[in-house]
XYZ file of C-alpha atoms in Angstrom:
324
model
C 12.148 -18.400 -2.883
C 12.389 -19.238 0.900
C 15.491 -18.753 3.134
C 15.592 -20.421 6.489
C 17.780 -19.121 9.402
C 18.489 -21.673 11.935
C 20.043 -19.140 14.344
C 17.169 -16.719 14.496
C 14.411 -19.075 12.693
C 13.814 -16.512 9.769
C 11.817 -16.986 6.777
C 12.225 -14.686 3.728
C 9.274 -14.652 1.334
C 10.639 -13.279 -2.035
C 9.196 -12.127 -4.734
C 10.620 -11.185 -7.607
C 8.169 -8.830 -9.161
C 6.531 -5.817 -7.973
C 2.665 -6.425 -7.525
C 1.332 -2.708 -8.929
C -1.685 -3.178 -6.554
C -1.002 -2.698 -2.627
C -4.085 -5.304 -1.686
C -2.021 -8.262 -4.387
C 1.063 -7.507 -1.480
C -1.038 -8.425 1.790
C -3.120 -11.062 -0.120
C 0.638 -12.620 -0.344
C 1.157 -12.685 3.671
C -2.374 -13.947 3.876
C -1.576 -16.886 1.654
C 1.664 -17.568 3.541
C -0.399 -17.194 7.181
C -2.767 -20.231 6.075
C -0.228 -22.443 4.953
C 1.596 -21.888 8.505
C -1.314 -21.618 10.986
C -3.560 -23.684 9.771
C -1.872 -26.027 7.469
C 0.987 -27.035 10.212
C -1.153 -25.608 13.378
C 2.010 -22.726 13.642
C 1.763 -19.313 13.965
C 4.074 -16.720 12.858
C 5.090 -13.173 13.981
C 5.503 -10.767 11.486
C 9.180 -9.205 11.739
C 9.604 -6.915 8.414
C 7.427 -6.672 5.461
C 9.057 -4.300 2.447
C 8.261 -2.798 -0.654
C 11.475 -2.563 -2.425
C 12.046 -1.713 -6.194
C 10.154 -4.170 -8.186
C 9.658 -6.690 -5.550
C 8.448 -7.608 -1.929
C 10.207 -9.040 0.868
C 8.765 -10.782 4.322
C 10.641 -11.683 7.438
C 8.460 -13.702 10.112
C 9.115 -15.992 13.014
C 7.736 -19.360 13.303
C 6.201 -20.371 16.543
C 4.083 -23.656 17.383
C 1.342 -24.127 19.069
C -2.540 -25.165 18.275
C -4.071 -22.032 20.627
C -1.532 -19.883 19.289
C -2.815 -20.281 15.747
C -6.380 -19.931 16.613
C -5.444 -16.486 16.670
C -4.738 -15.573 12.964
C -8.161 -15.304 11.903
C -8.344 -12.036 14.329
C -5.803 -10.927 12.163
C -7.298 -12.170 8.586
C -9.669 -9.731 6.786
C -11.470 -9.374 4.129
C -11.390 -6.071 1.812
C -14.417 -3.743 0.760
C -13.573 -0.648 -1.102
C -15.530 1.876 -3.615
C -14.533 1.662 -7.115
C -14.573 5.413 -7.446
C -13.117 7.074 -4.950
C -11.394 4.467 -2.648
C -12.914 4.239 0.566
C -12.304 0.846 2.537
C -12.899 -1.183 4.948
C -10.895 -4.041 6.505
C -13.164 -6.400 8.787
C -11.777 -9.181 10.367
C -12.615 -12.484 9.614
C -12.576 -13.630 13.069
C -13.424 -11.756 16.700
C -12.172 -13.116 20.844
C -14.271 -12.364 23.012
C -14.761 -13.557 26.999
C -16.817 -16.950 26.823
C -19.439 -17.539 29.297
C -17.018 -19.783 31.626
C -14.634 -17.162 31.498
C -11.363 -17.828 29.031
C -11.107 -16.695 25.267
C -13.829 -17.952 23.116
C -13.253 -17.350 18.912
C -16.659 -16.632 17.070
C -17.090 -15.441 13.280
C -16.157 -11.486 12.432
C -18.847 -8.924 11.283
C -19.253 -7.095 7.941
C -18.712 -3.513 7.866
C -21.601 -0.964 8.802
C -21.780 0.003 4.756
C -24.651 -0.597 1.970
C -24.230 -1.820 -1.351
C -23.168 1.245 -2.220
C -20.483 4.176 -0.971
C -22.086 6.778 1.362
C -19.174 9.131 0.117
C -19.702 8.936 -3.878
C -22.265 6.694 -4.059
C -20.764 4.132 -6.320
C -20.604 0.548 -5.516
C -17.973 -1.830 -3.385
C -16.633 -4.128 -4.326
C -14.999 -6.884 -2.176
C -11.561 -9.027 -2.453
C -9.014 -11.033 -0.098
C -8.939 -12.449 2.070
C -5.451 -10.559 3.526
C -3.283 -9.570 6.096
C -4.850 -7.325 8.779
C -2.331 -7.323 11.690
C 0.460 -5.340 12.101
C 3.144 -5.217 9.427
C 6.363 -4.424 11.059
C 8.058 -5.586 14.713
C 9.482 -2.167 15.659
C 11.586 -4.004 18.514
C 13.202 -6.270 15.978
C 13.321 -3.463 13.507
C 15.553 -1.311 16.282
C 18.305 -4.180 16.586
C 18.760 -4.300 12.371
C 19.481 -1.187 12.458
C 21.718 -1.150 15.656
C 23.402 -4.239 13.856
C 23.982 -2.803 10.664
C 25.251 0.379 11.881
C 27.684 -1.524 14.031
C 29.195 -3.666 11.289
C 29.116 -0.157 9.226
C 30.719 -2.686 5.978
C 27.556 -2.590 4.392
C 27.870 -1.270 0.588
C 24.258 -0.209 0.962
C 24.133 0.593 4.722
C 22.590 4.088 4.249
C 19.366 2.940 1.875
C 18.959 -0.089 4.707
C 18.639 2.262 7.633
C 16.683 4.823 5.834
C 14.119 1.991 4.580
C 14.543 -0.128 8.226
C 14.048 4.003 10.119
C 10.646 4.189 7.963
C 9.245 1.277 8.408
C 10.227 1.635 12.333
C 8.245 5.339 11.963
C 4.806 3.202 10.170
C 1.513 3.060 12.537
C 0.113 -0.570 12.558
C -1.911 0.028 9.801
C -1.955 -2.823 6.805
C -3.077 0.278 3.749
C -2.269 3.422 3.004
C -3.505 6.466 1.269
C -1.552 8.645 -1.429
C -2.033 12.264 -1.225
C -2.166 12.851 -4.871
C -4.662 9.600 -5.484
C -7.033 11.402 -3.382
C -6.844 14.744 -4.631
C -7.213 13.583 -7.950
C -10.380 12.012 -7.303
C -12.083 15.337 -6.807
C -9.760 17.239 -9.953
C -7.948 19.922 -7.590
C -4.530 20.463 -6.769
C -2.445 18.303 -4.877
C -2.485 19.691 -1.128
C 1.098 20.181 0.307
C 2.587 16.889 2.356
C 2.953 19.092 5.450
C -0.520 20.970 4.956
C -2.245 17.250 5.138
C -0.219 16.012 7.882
C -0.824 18.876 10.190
C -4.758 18.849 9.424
C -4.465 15.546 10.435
C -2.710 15.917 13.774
C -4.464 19.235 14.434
C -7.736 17.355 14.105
C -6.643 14.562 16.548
C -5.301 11.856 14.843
C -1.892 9.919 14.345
C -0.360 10.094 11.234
C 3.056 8.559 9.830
C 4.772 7.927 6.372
C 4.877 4.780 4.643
C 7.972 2.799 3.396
C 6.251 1.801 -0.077
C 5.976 5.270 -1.597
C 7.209 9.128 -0.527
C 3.138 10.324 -1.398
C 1.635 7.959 1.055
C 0.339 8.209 4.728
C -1.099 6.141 7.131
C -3.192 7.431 9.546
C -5.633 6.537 12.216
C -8.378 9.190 10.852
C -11.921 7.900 9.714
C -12.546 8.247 6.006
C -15.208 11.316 6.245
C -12.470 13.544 8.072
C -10.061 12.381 5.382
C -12.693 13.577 2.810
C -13.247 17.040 5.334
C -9.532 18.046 4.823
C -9.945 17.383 0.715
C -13.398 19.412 0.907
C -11.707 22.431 3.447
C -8.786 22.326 0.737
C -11.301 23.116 -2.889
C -13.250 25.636 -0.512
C -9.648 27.654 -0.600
C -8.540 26.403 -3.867
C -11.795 25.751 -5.873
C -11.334 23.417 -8.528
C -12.413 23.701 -12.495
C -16.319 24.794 -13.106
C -16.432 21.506 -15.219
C -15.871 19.311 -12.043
C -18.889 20.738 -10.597
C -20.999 20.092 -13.916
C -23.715 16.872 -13.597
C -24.207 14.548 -10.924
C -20.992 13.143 -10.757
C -19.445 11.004 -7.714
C -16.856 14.143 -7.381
C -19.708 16.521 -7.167
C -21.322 13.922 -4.907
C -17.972 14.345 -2.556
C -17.933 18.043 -3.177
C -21.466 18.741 -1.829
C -21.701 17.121 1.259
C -21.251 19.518 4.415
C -17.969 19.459 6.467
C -18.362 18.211 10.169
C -14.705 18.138 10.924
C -12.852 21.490 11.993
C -9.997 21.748 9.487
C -6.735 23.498 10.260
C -4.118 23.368 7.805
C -1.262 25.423 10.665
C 1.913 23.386 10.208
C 2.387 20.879 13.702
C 6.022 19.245 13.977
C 4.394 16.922 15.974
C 2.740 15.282 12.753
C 5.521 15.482 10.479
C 8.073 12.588 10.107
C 10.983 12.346 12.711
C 13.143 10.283 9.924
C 12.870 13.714 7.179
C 14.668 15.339 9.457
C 17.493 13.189 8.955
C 19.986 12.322 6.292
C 18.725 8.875 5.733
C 17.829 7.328 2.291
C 14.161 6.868 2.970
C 13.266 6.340 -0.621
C 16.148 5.347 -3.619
C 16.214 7.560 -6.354
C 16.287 6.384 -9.766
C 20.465 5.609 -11.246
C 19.449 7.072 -14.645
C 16.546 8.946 -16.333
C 13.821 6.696 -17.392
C 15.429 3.789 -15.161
C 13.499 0.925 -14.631
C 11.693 -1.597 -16.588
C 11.235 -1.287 -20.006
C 9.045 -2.130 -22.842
C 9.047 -5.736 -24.427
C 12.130 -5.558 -27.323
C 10.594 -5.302 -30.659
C 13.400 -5.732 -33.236
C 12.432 -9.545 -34.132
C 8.086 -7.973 -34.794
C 9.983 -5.391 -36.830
C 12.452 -7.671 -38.739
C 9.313 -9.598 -39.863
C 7.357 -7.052 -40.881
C 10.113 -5.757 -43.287
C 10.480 -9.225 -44.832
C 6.695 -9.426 -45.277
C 6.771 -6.076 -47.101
C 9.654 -7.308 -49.044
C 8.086 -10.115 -49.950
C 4.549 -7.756 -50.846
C 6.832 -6.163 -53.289
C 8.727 -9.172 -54.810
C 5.211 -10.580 -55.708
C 4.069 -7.212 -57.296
C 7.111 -7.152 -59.166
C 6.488 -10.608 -60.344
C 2.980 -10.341 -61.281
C 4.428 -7.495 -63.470
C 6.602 -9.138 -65.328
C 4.288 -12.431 -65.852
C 1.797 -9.753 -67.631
C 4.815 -8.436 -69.886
């Protein structure tokens, strides 16, 4: 369903059912950035891209321009990640670089520094998209919704739209994410603390922020091995099950390698989200208990199934009688 604004020349991309995998949702912006830049030479500016409920929502702005649209496939990518324990990469499909006469000059991107298989486990990539690579989110534009809504304050859901608008403001310009409990569960130990994983981060160096989609997820700046450093620090003091550690397996693999990052787990406030310490509805709870969608109705499978017994016994019966 697309909804044109004249006034602020808005597109809304809806879709009306929750895609379970992240990549499906930036696969979705990719399809819409070929049909604009290359179909119609126009280039658009990604304002707000949400996660909501069962769905996803994009806002962009439309721009012309030929040279303008040479620049999307900087911002294309293609998508390599392990099928075990979900390391990716995100290369660009296209690079600028200075030309030889000086101005911009567009040549072909470069696959990622990997082998066939994952230096972390040791399993094999595979490779999808292409998708979206830019950034996600106009924080700018993002500031004035909320300004606006806050100033017409007649919004029914006012709250949940500054809460989601505040986290997506709070995102790095990252296009995945990570969930803490995903990656923990990859190597069978507990689930390290939000705040414990945050602060290694920022104690090691690195930016780190919430995502909009889901309250386990983070973005973050970090390369993959430190990622895997803080998961390896964290069974050292909390050792996981003696069966983990049986075989060869790609969690042993993990396990075993040394630790080259300095891990500190020492809570930093600079790491942790500004919008948790706020009242804001950053993610809606479920109305009811088991809310949501539910399985397929099966009173016309059953209904059948008693007339076919039924009908089992009638012809029993029958037979019965015909041998009387």
């Amino acid at each position: 369903d697309v909804v044109a604004s004249n006034s602020h020349q808005l597109i809304s991309f809806v879709v009306l059912q929750k895609i379970p995998f992240v990549i499906l949702f930036f696969v979705l912006l990719e399809y819409f950035s070929v049909a604009l830049n290359v179909c119609c030479v126009l280039i658009f500016l990604q304002l707000i891209s949400c996660s909501i409920d069962f769905y996803t929502r994009v806002f962009v702005r439309v721009h012309d321009g030929a040279a303008k649209a040479k620049l999307s496939a900087t911002k294309m990518a293609h998508y390599y990640q392990c099928t075990f324990c979900q390391n990716h990469y995100t290369p660009p499909m296209g690079r600028q670089r200075e030309g030889k006469r000086g101005g911009k000059k567009f040549v072909p991107g470069q696959a990622p520094p990997i082998s066939q298989h994952c230096s972390n486990c040791n399993r094999v990539f595979q490779m999808g998209g292409p998708l979206w690579g830019g950034p996600l989110h106009d924080r700018e534009f993002i500031g004035e919704c909320i300004e606006y809504a806050k100033e017409r304050g007649d919004f029914a859901t006012e709250k949940r739209m500054v809460g989601m608008l505040s986290t997506c403001k709070e995102e790095l310009e990252l296009p995945l994410y990570y969930t803490i409990n995903g990656l923990c569960g990859v190597v069978h130990c507990s689930s390290i603390p939000h705040e414990k994983f945050r602060s290694a981060l920022g104690n090691a160096g690195y930016e780190v922020s919430p995502t909009h989609c889901t309250p386990q997820g983070i973005k973050t700046n970090a390369p993959q091995h430190v990622i895997w450093d803080i998961i390896r620090t964290w069974v050292k003091e909390h050792p996981v099950s003696s069966r983990v550690l049986e075989g060869n397996s790609p969690s042993v693999q993990i396990l075993s390698k040394d630790i080259t990052t300095e891990i500190d787990f020492t809570f930093n406030k600079d790491a942790q989200p500004k919008t948790s310490l706020t009242s804001l509805t950053r993610y809606q709870m479920n109305p009811t208990k088991n809310w949501g969608p539910k399985s397929r109705a099966k009173g016309k499978r059953e209904h059948n199934d008693s007339e076919e017994a039924n009908d089992g016994t009638a012809t029993k019966k029958k037979g019965k009688d015909n041998e009387q």
